[in-house]
Amino acid sequence: MAEVSAPFWALTRGAVTVGDGDAAPSPAAAGVWGLGRVAALELPQMWGGLVDVPADADRAVWDRLSGVLASGDGTEDQVAVRAEGVFGRRLVRAELPSGEGWRPRGTVLVTGGTGGLGSRVARWAAGQGVERLVLTSRRGLDAPGAVELREELSGLGCEVVVAAVDVTDREAVAGLLDAYPVDAVVHAAQEWVEVAGAKVWGARWLDELTRGRDLDAFVLFSSIAGVWGSGGQGVYAAANAELDALALRRRTEGLPAVSLAWGPWDGDGMAAGAAGEELRQRGLTPLRDEAALRALGAAVGSGRAVTVLADVEWQRFAETFTLLRPSPLFAALPEAALRTEPESAQAPGAEADALHRRLAPLEPADRTAELVQLVRDRAARVLGHATTEAIPGGRAFRELGFDSLTAVELRDLLREATGLALPATLTFDFPTPAAVAGHLQALLFTGGDAGTGAAADPKEAALREALATVPLSRLRDAGLLDALFGLAGLDPETSSDGEEREHLDAIDTMDAARLIEMALDHGDS
């Protein structure tokens, strides 16, 4: 396969809208944008972005498109090109109505109504005084807890119908709507049928089959994965982006619709247990039922087609989300702005004081060895390893399984251990534990700054990467291994192969000039 260094862009027609004068968006094309937002997270080095043109694009549009692709500055990666200009996508804060918002009445259909989110919406609607609830699931009353849910809701004073309906089946949905004319639809189906069939096809059939009915509300449950992407969830993100576009299309056509892009809910599913704790570390706090349902009513009554409903600690979220790739999507949210100046070092705590006292009397090579061990220990802790054996000093963090969240966690632990001001990009600027250790030593003992160190020079980084890939046998056969060990103050005579590789991890902290000098000296001998 040919290696292509040019950034990859996805071009769509009519996937997004930029104003009231734009045509209704295509849900299928919008799905490409959902997938592309995930690609930006998973392939940050090769991804260029998403660019949309109108179906009737003229010469002016194509000229502007050429300008976007030729700029190469990476400042905008979700762009709509129109005859009147170029538009970048932004997330903006929504002001929801302060009143009670939408109050369901008559007959309300809740797809996925016996599941986690659907059952919560059903309880809320019953508490609002709705006359009849029609709850669907694939198994109907055979679904776990369905009978108990029906009895609970009936006790709140409303009629309850639990129907076994596959919402991907158009005829089944049509039969249900004929049997129970509805006043509102809440499409909360979350189950994965052929990945995202229930979500997408159910929404399409409900849209088609309720046209001509005088609905109070048409509510789609989508996800933040479709709004800004989520690693490993490309198809899911595409499905949710389609729902958002469907709501926009209905609004453009004068029909009621709102797509609610939910963040995680507390209590079950993706936000349960350890998963919930990881979400919090990323800056996403799972929503409590009361707050989420209050926001639901307000968002449906706001008149907006798409609203994100999530509890986000923006500084923390933006720090991890943009670690590998900047995202202008959040530029309109001041609270998501990243620090432009390095964070000031904190007064050293007891741990940092002890480290300084231990390292101060040591020779530089011994300090480096201690710091390599420190980084390996903290890296093992972040990844959940019992010992440091799984964290070779010369292995790249990305190969060890680090992502943006764990990189920030490691930075935090090292900042606490050293008392140094360290950037969130530490493990990407210095890609191995040994390289980080060399950088820490420079900051602690030679007054180096955060912009210098073992991996600051691209040529130096390339040299280190090449050294790490050379088999020990080849270094030994070339007569370089003993010289390398000598530079590091190590004894090759007493080293096993495994110990030799560990010694090379320490050698990784040497500066490039010294390594090159050693190689040239050997070549002249």
Coordinates of C-alpha atoms in Angstrom, one line a residue:
M1 CA 0.0 0.0 0.0
A2 CA 1.4 3.4 -0.9
E3 CA 2.2 5.7 2.0
V4 CA 0.3 9.0 1.6
S5 CA 1.3 11.9 3.9
A6 CA -1.4 14.3 2.7
P7 CA -4.3 14.7 5.2
F8 CA -7.5 12.8 4.4
W9 CA -10.7 14.8 4.0
A10 CA -14.3 13.5 3.7
L11 CA -16.4 15.4 1.3
T12 CA -20.3 15.4 1.6
R13 CA -23.2 17.1 -0.1
G14 CA -25.9 18.5 2.1
A15 CA -24.9 16.8 5.4
V16 CA -25.1 19.9 7.5
T17 CA -26.9 23.3 7.5
V18 CA -25.5 26.7 8.1
G19 CA -28.7 28.8 8.4
D20 CA -32.4 29.1 7.5
G21 CA -31.6 29.5 3.8
D22 CA -29.9 26.1 3.6
A23 CA -31.7 23.0 2.3
A24 CA -32.7 20.3 4.8
P25 CA -29.8 18.1 5.7
S26 CA -29.4 14.5 4.4
P27 CA -29.4 12.1 7.4
A28 CA -27.3 9.6 5.5
A29 CA -24.7 12.2 4.6
A30 CA -24.7 13.4 8.2
G31 CA -23.8 9.9 9.3
V32 CA -20.5 10.3 7.4
W33 CA -19.8 13.3 9.7
G34 CA -20.5 11.2 12.8
L35 CA -18.0 8.6 11.5
G36 CA -15.5 11.3 10.6
R37 CA -15.6 12.8 14.1
V38 CA -14.4 9.4 15.5
A39 CA -11.8 9.1 12.8
A40 CA -10.4 12.5 14.0
L41 CA -9.8 10.9 17.4
E42 CA -8.5 7.6 16.2
L43 CA -6.4 8.8 13.3
P44 CA -5.2 12.2 14.4
Q45 CA -2.1 12.3 12.3
M46 CA -3.7 11.5 9.0
W47 CA -7.2 12.9 9.3
G48 CA -7.8 16.3 7.6
G49 CA -11.4 16.9 8.3
L50 CA -15.0 17.0 7.1
V51 CA -16.1 19.4 4.4
D52 CA -19.6 19.9 3.1
V53 CA -20.9 21.5 -0.1
P54 CA -24.4 22.1 -1.3
A55 CA -26.1 19.9 -3.9
D56 CA -26.0 22.7 -6.4
A57 CA -22.4 23.8 -5.7
D58 CA -21.2 26.4 -8.3
R59 CA -17.7 27.6 -9.3
A60 CA -17.5 29.9 -6.3
V61 CA -18.0 26.9 -3.9
W62 CA -15.4 24.8 -5.6
D63 CA -12.9 27.7 -5.5
R64 CA -13.5 28.1 -1.8
L65 CA -13.2 24.4 -1.3
S66 CA -9.8 24.4 -2.9
G67 CA -8.7 27.2 -0.6
V68 CA -9.8 25.2 2.5
L69 CA -7.9 22.1 1.3
A70 CA -4.8 24.1 0.3
S71 CA -4.6 26.1 3.6
G72 CA -3.2 23.1 5.5
D73 CA -3.2 25.0 8.8
G74 CA -5.5 22.6 10.6
T75 CA -7.4 25.3 12.3
E76 CA -10.8 24.1 11.0
D77 CA -11.7 20.5 10.5
Q78 CA -15.5 20.6 10.2
V79 CA -16.3 23.0 7.5
A80 CA -19.3 23.9 5.4
V81 CA -18.5 25.7 2.1
R82 CA -21.3 27.8 0.6
A83 CA -21.5 30.4 -2.1
E84 CA -21.6 33.1 0.5
G85 CA -18.6 31.9 2.5
V86 CA -16.9 29.2 4.6
F87 CA -18.4 28.2 7.9
G88 CA -16.7 26.3 10.8
R89 CA -18.8 24.2 13.2
R90 CA -19.1 25.3 16.8
L91 CA -20.7 24.1 20.0
V92 CA -22.6 26.9 21.7
R93 CA -24.3 27.0 25.1
A94 CA -28.1 26.7 24.9
E95 CA -30.3 28.7 27.3
L96 CA -33.2 26.4 28.1
P97 CA -36.6 27.8 29.2
S98 CA -36.9 28.3 32.9
G99 CA -40.5 27.0 33.0
E100 CA -41.6 23.4 33.0
G101 CA -41.3 23.1 29.3
W102 CA -43.0 20.2 27.4
R103 CA -45.7 18.5 29.4
P104 CA -46.8 15.2 27.7
R105 CA -50.5 14.6 27.3
G106 CA -52.8 12.1 25.6
T107 CA -51.1 9.0 24.3
V108 CA -47.3 8.9 24.2
L109 CA -45.2 6.3 22.5
V110 CA -41.9 5.4 24.1
T111 CA -39.7 3.0 22.0
G112 CA -37.3 1.0 24.1
G113 CA -39.8 1.8 26.9
T114 CA -39.0 -1.1 29.1
G115 CA -35.2 -0.5 29.0
G116 CA -33.0 1.7 31.1
L117 CA -33.7 5.1 29.7
G118 CA -37.1 4.4 28.2
S119 CA -38.5 3.2 31.6
R120 CA -37.2 6.4 33.3
V121 CA -38.9 8.5 30.6
A122 CA -42.1 6.4 31.1
R123 CA -42.1 7.1 34.8
W124 CA -41.6 10.8 34.3
A125 CA -44.4 11.0 31.7
A126 CA -46.7 9.1 34.0
G127 CA -45.9 11.6 36.8
Q128 CA -46.7 14.4 34.4
G129 CA -50.2 13.1 34.1
V130 CA -50.1 11.5 30.6
E131 CA -53.3 9.5 29.9
R132 CA -51.8 6.5 28.1
L133 CA -48.3 5.2 27.6
V134 CA -47.4 2.8 24.8
L135 CA -44.1 1.1 25.6
T136 CA -42.3 -1.0 23.0
S137 CA -39.5 -3.5 23.2
R138 CA -38.5 -6.6 21.2
R139 CA -39.8 -8.9 23.9
G140 CA -42.8 -7.0 25.2
L141 CA -44.0 -8.2 28.6
D142 CA -41.3 -10.9 28.5
A143 CA -38.6 -8.3 28.9
P144 CA -37.0 -8.3 32.4
G145 CA -39.0 -6.1 34.7
A146 CA -41.7 -5.2 32.1
V147 CA -44.6 -6.6 34.1
E148 CA -43.5 -4.8 37.3
L149 CA -43.0 -1.6 35.3
R150 CA -46.6 -1.8 33.9
E151 CA -48.0 -2.3 37.4
E152 CA -46.0 0.6 38.7
L153 CA -47.1 3.0 36.0
S154 CA -50.7 1.9 36.2
G155 CA -50.6 2.8 39.9
L156 CA -49.7 6.4 38.9
G157 CA -53.1 6.6 37.1
C158 CA -52.3 6.1 33.4
E159 CA -53.2 3.3 31.0
V160 CA -50.2 1.3 30.0
V161 CA -49.7 -0.8 26.9
V162 CA -46.5 -2.9 26.6
A163 CA -46.1 -4.1 23.0
A164 CA -43.6 -6.5 21.5
V165 CA -42.5 -4.6 18.4
D166 CA -39.3 -4.6 16.3
V167 CA -39.0 -0.9 15.4
T168 CA -36.7 -1.8 12.5
D169 CA -39.8 -3.5 10.9
R170 CA -41.8 -0.9 9.0
E171 CA -45.0 -2.9 8.9
A172 CA -44.8 -3.7 12.7
V173 CA -44.4 0.0 13.4
A174 CA -47.3 0.9 11.1
G175 CA -49.5 -1.6 12.8
L176 CA -48.7 -0.2 16.2
L177 CA -49.5 3.4 15.2
D178 CA -52.8 2.3 13.6
A179 CA -53.8 0.5 16.8
Y180 CA -52.7 3.4 19.1
P181 CA -52.9 6.9 17.5
V182 CA -50.3 8.9 19.4
D183 CA -49.9 12.5 20.4
A184 CA -46.1 12.3 20.9
V185 CA -43.2 10.0 20.2
V186 CA -40.1 9.5 22.3
H187 CA -37.7 7.2 20.4
A188 CA -35.4 6.0 23.2
A189 CA -34.6 2.6 21.7
Q190 CA -31.0 1.9 22.5
E191 CA -30.5 -1.8 21.8
W192 CA -28.0 -2.7 19.1
V193 CA -29.6 -4.6 16.2
E194 CA -27.1 -5.1 13.4
V195 CA -25.0 -2.5 15.3
A196 CA -27.4 0.5 15.3
G197 CA -30.5 -0.7 13.3
A198 CA -33.1 0.0 16.0
K199 CA -31.9 3.6 16.5
V200 CA -31.7 4.5 12.8
W201 CA -34.4 2.5 11.1
G202 CA -36.8 3.0 13.9
A203 CA -36.4 6.8 13.6
R204 CA -36.9 6.6 9.9
W205 CA -40.1 4.6 10.1
L206 CA -41.5 6.8 12.9
D207 CA -40.7 9.9 10.9
E208 CA -42.3 8.5 7.7
L209 CA -45.4 7.0 9.4
T210 CA -46.3 9.9 11.7
R211 CA -46.3 12.5 8.9
G212 CA -49.8 13.9 8.6
R213 CA -50.5 13.4 12.3
D214 CA -50.7 16.4 14.6
L215 CA -48.0 15.6 17.0
D216 CA -47.1 17.6 20.1
A217 CA -43.6 16.3 20.1
F218 CA -41.2 14.0 18.2
V219 CA -38.3 13.3 20.4
L220 CA -35.2 11.3 19.4
F221 CA -32.6 10.1 21.9
S222 CA -29.2 10.5 20.4
S223 CA -25.7 10.8 22.0
I224 CA -22.8 13.1 22.4
A225 CA -20.8 10.4 20.4
G226 CA -22.5 11.8 17.3
V227 CA -21.8 15.4 18.2
W228 CA -18.1 15.3 18.9
G229 CA -17.1 11.6 18.5
S230 CA -16.0 8.9 20.8
G231 CA -13.1 6.5 20.3
G232 CA -14.1 3.0 19.1
Q233 CA -17.7 4.0 18.4
G234 CA -17.6 4.9 14.8
V235 CA -20.9 3.2 13.7
Y236 CA -22.7 4.3 16.9
A237 CA -21.6 7.9 16.3
A238 CA -22.7 7.8 12.7
A239 CA -26.2 6.5 13.8
N240 CA -26.6 9.3 16.3
A241 CA -25.5 12.0 13.8
E242 CA -28.2 10.6 11.5
L243 CA -30.8 11.2 14.2
D244 CA -29.6 14.7 14.8
A245 CA -29.9 15.4 11.0
L246 CA -33.3 13.9 10.9
A247 CA -34.6 16.2 13.6
L248 CA -33.1 19.2 11.7
R249 CA -34.8 18.0 8.4
R250 CA -38.2 17.7 10.1
R251 CA -37.8 21.2 11.6
T252 CA -36.8 22.6 8.2
E253 CA -40.0 21.1 6.8
G254 CA -42.2 22.6 9.6
L255 CA -42.6 19.4 11.6
P256 CA -42.0 19.0 15.3
A257 CA -38.8 17.3 16.2
V258 CA -35.9 17.5 18.7
S259 CA -32.9 15.3 19.0
L260 CA -31.4 15.1 22.5
A261 CA -27.7 14.3 22.4
W262 CA -27.3 12.7 25.8
G263 CA -24.2 12.4 27.9
P264 CA -24.0 9.4 30.2
W265 CA -26.8 8.7 32.6
D266 CA -26.1 7.6 36.1
G267 CA -27.1 4.2 37.5
D268 CA -26.6 1.6 34.8
G269 CA -25.3 0.9 31.3
M270 CA -22.2 2.6 30.1
A271 CA -22.0 4.8 33.3
A272 CA -22.0 1.9 35.8
G273 CA -19.1 1.0 38.1
A274 CA -15.6 1.5 36.8
A275 CA -16.9 2.9 33.5
G276 CA -18.6 5.7 35.3
E277 CA -15.5 6.5 37.2
E278 CA -13.5 6.7 33.9
L279 CA -16.1 9.0 32.5
R280 CA -15.7 11.3 35.5
Q281 CA -12.0 11.3 35.0
R282 CA -12.5 12.4 31.4
G283 CA -14.7 15.3 32.6
L284 CA -18.1 13.7 32.0
T285 CA -20.3 13.3 35.1
P286 CA -23.2 10.9 34.6
L287 CA -26.6 12.6 34.8
R288 CA -28.9 12.0 37.7
D289 CA -32.5 11.1 36.7
E290 CA -34.2 14.1 38.2
A291 CA -31.9 16.6 36.5
A292 CA -31.9 14.7 33.2
L293 CA -35.7 14.5 33.0
R294 CA -36.1 18.1 33.9
A295 CA -33.7 19.0 31.1
L296 CA -35.7 16.8 28.7
G297 CA -38.9 18.7 29.2
A298 CA -37.1 22.0 28.9
A299 CA -35.2 21.0 25.8
V300 CA -38.3 19.7 24.0
G301 CA -40.0 23.0 24.8
S302 CA -37.1 25.1 23.6
G303 CA -37.8 24.9 19.9
R304 CA -34.3 23.8 19.0
A305 CA -33.8 20.9 16.7
V306 CA -30.6 19.5 18.4
T307 CA -29.6 20.0 22.0
V308 CA -26.7 18.4 23.9
L309 CA -27.7 17.4 27.5
A310 CA -24.5 16.5 29.4
D311 CA -22.8 17.4 32.7
V312 CA -19.3 18.4 31.5
E313 CA -16.3 19.7 33.5
W314 CA -15.0 21.5 30.4
Q315 CA -11.5 22.2 31.4
R316 CA -10.8 18.5 32.2
F317 CA -12.7 17.3 29.2
A318 CA -11.0 19.6 26.7
E319 CA -7.6 18.7 28.1
T320 CA -8.0 15.0 27.4
F321 CA -10.1 15.4 24.2
T322 CA -7.7 17.7 22.4
L323 CA -4.5 16.1 23.7
L324 CA -3.6 14.5 20.3
R325 CA -5.5 16.9 18.1
P326 CA -6.9 20.4 18.6
S327 CA -10.6 20.9 18.2
P328 CA -12.1 24.3 17.2
L329 CA -15.5 22.8 17.9
F330 CA -15.3 24.1 21.5
A331 CA -13.8 27.5 20.7
A332 CA -17.1 29.3 21.6
L333 CA -17.1 27.8 25.1
P334 CA -14.8 30.0 27.3
E335 CA -14.8 27.3 30.0
A336 CA -13.3 24.8 27.6
A337 CA -10.4 27.0 26.7
L338 CA -7.0 25.3 27.3
R339 CA -4.3 27.1 29.3
T340 CA -2.1 29.1 26.9
E341 CA 0.7 29.4 29.5
P342 CA 2.4 26.4 31.3
E343 CA 0.8 25.7 34.7
S344 CA 2.9 27.0 37.5
A345 CA 4.8 24.5 39.6
Q346 CA 3.3 23.8 43.0
A347 CA 5.1 24.0 46.3
P348 CA 6.7 20.5 46.6
G349 CA 4.9 18.1 48.8
A350 CA 6.3 15.5 51.0
E351 CA 6.7 13.0 48.1
A352 CA 8.5 15.5 46.0
D353 CA 10.8 16.6 48.8
A354 CA 11.8 13.0 49.5
L355 CA 12.6 12.5 45.8
H356 CA 14.7 15.6 45.7
R357 CA 16.7 14.6 48.8
R358 CA 17.2 11.1 47.4
L359 CA 18.4 12.3 44.0
A360 CA 20.6 15.2 44.9
P361 CA 23.7 13.4 46.1
L362 CA 23.6 10.9 43.2
E363 CA 25.6 10.9 40.0
P364 CA 23.7 11.9 36.8
A365 CA 23.5 8.3 35.6
D366 CA 22.1 7.1 38.9
R367 CA 19.6 9.9 39.0
T368 CA 18.4 8.9 35.5
A369 CA 18.0 5.3 36.6
E370 CA 16.0 6.4 39.7
L371 CA 13.8 8.6 37.5
V372 CA 13.3 5.9 34.9
Q373 CA 12.1 3.6 37.7
L374 CA 9.8 6.3 39.0
V375 CA 8.2 6.8 35.6
R376 CA 7.8 3.1 35.1
D377 CA 6.2 2.7 38.5
R378 CA 3.7 5.4 37.9
A379 CA 2.9 4.1 34.4
A380 CA 2.3 0.7 35.8
R381 CA 0.0 2.1 38.4
V382 CA -2.0 4.0 35.8
L383 CA -2.4 0.9 33.6
G384 CA -3.2 -1.3 36.5
H385 CA -0.1 -3.5 36.4
A386 CA 1.1 -5.0 39.7
T387 CA 4.8 -4.5 38.9
T388 CA 6.9 -2.5 36.5
E389 CA 7.9 -5.5 34.4
A390 CA 5.3 -4.7 31.9
I391 CA 6.7 -1.2 31.4
P392 CA 10.1 -1.3 29.7
G393 CA 11.8 2.0 29.9
G394 CA 12.4 2.2 26.1
R395 CA 9.0 1.1 25.0
A396 CA 6.7 3.8 23.5
F397 CA 3.8 4.8 25.7
R398 CA 1.4 4.3 22.8
E399 CA 2.6 0.7 22.5
L400 CA 2.0 0.2 26.2
G401 CA -1.6 1.1 25.8
F402 CA -1.7 4.8 26.8
D403 CA -4.4 7.0 25.5
S404 CA -5.3 10.7 26.2
L405 CA -6.9 9.9 29.6
T406 CA -4.1 7.7 30.9
A407 CA -1.5 10.2 29.6
V408 CA -3.1 12.9 31.7
E409 CA -3.3 10.6 34.7
L410 CA 0.4 9.8 34.4
R411 CA 1.3 13.5 34.1
D412 CA -0.7 14.2 37.3
L413 CA 1.1 11.5 39.2
L414 CA 4.5 12.7 38.0
R415 CA 3.6 16.2 38.8
E416 CA 2.8 15.2 42.4
A417 CA 5.9 13.1 42.7
T418 CA 8.3 15.8 41.4
G419 CA 6.6 19.1 42.2
L420 CA 7.2 20.1 38.6
A421 CA 4.9 21.9 36.2
L422 CA 4.4 19.3 33.5
P423 CA 2.2 19.6 30.3
A424 CA -0.7 17.2 29.5
T425 CA 1.3 16.3 26.3
L426 CA 4.2 15.0 28.3
T427 CA 4.0 11.4 27.1
F428 CA 3.6 12.6 23.5
D429 CA 6.5 15.1 23.6
F430 CA 8.7 12.4 25.3
P431 CA 7.3 9.1 24.0
T432 CA 9.1 6.6 26.3
P433 CA 9.5 6.3 30.1
A434 CA 13.3 6.8 29.6
A435 CA 12.7 9.9 27.6
V436 CA 10.4 11.3 30.2
A437 CA 13.0 10.5 32.9
G438 CA 15.7 12.4 31.0
H439 CA 13.3 15.4 30.7
L440 CA 12.6 15.3 34.4
Q441 CA 16.3 15.2 35.2
A442 CA 16.8 18.2 33.0
L443 CA 14.1 20.2 34.7
L444 CA 15.2 19.1 38.2
F445 CA 18.9 19.6 38.0
T446 CA 20.0 21.6 34.9
G447 CA 17.3 24.2 34.7
G448 CA 15.9 22.8 31.4
D449 CA 12.5 24.0 30.3
A450 CA 9.4 22.1 29.3
G451 CA 10.2 22.6 25.6
T452 CA 13.5 20.8 25.7
G453 CA 14.5 17.2 26.4
A454 CA 15.1 13.8 24.9
A455 CA 12.3 14.0 22.3
A456 CA 12.2 17.7 21.4
D457 CA 14.3 17.4 18.3
P458 CA 12.6 15.3 15.5
K459 CA 16.0 14.0 14.3
E460 CA 16.8 12.9 17.9
A461 CA 13.4 11.2 18.2
A462 CA 14.0 9.3 15.0
L463 CA 17.5 8.3 16.2
R464 CA 16.1 6.9 19.4
E465 CA 13.2 5.1 17.7
A466 CA 15.7 3.5 15.3
L467 CA 18.0 2.5 18.2
A468 CA 15.1 0.8 20.0
T469 CA 14.3 -1.4 16.9
V470 CA 17.9 -2.7 16.4
P471 CA 18.2 -6.3 17.8
L472 CA 20.8 -6.7 20.5
S473 CA 22.6 -9.3 18.5
R474 CA 23.3 -6.7 15.7
L475 CA 24.6 -4.1 18.1
R476 CA 26.8 -6.8 19.6
D477 CA 28.1 -8.0 16.2
A478 CA 28.8 -4.4 15.1
G479 CA 30.9 -3.8 18.3
L480 CA 28.6 -1.1 19.5
L481 CA 27.0 -2.7 22.5
D482 CA 30.1 -2.5 24.7
A483 CA 30.6 1.1 23.7
L484 CA 27.0 2.0 24.5
F485 CA 27.2 0.3 27.9
G486 CA 30.5 2.1 28.6
L487 CA 28.8 5.5 28.0
A488 CA 26.1 4.6 30.4
G489 CA 28.6 3.4 33.0
L490 CA 27.3 -0.2 32.9
D491 CA 29.1 -3.6 32.8
P492 CA 28.2 -5.7 29.7
E493 CA 30.1 -8.7 31.0
T494 CA 27.6 -9.3 33.8
S495 CA 24.4 -8.6 31.8
S496 CA 21.9 -11.1 30.4
D497 CA 20.0 -10.3 27.2
G498 CA 17.0 -9.1 29.3
E499 CA 19.2 -6.9 31.4
E500 CA 21.0 -5.6 28.3
R501 CA 17.6 -4.3 27.0
E502 CA 17.0 -2.7 30.3
H503 CA 20.4 -1.0 30.1
L504 CA 19.5 0.3 26.6
D505 CA 16.4 1.9 28.2
A506 CA 18.8 3.9 30.3
I507 CA 20.9 4.7 27.3
D508 CA 17.8 6.2 25.7
T509 CA 18.1 9.2 28.0
M510 CA 21.5 10.3 26.4
D511 CA 21.4 13.3 24.2
A512 CA 21.6 12.7 20.4
A513 CA 25.0 14.5 20.1
R514 CA 26.7 12.1 22.4
L515 CA 25.2 9.0 20.7
I516 CA 26.3 10.3 17.3
E517 CA 29.7 11.1 18.6
M518 CA 30.0 7.6 20.0
A519 CA 29.0 6.1 16.6
L520 CA 31.5 8.3 14.7
D521 CA 34.3 7.4 17.1
H522 CA 33.6 3.7 16.6
G523 CA 33.6 4.2 12.8
D524 CA 37.1 5.8 12.9
S525 CA 38.6 3.2 15.1

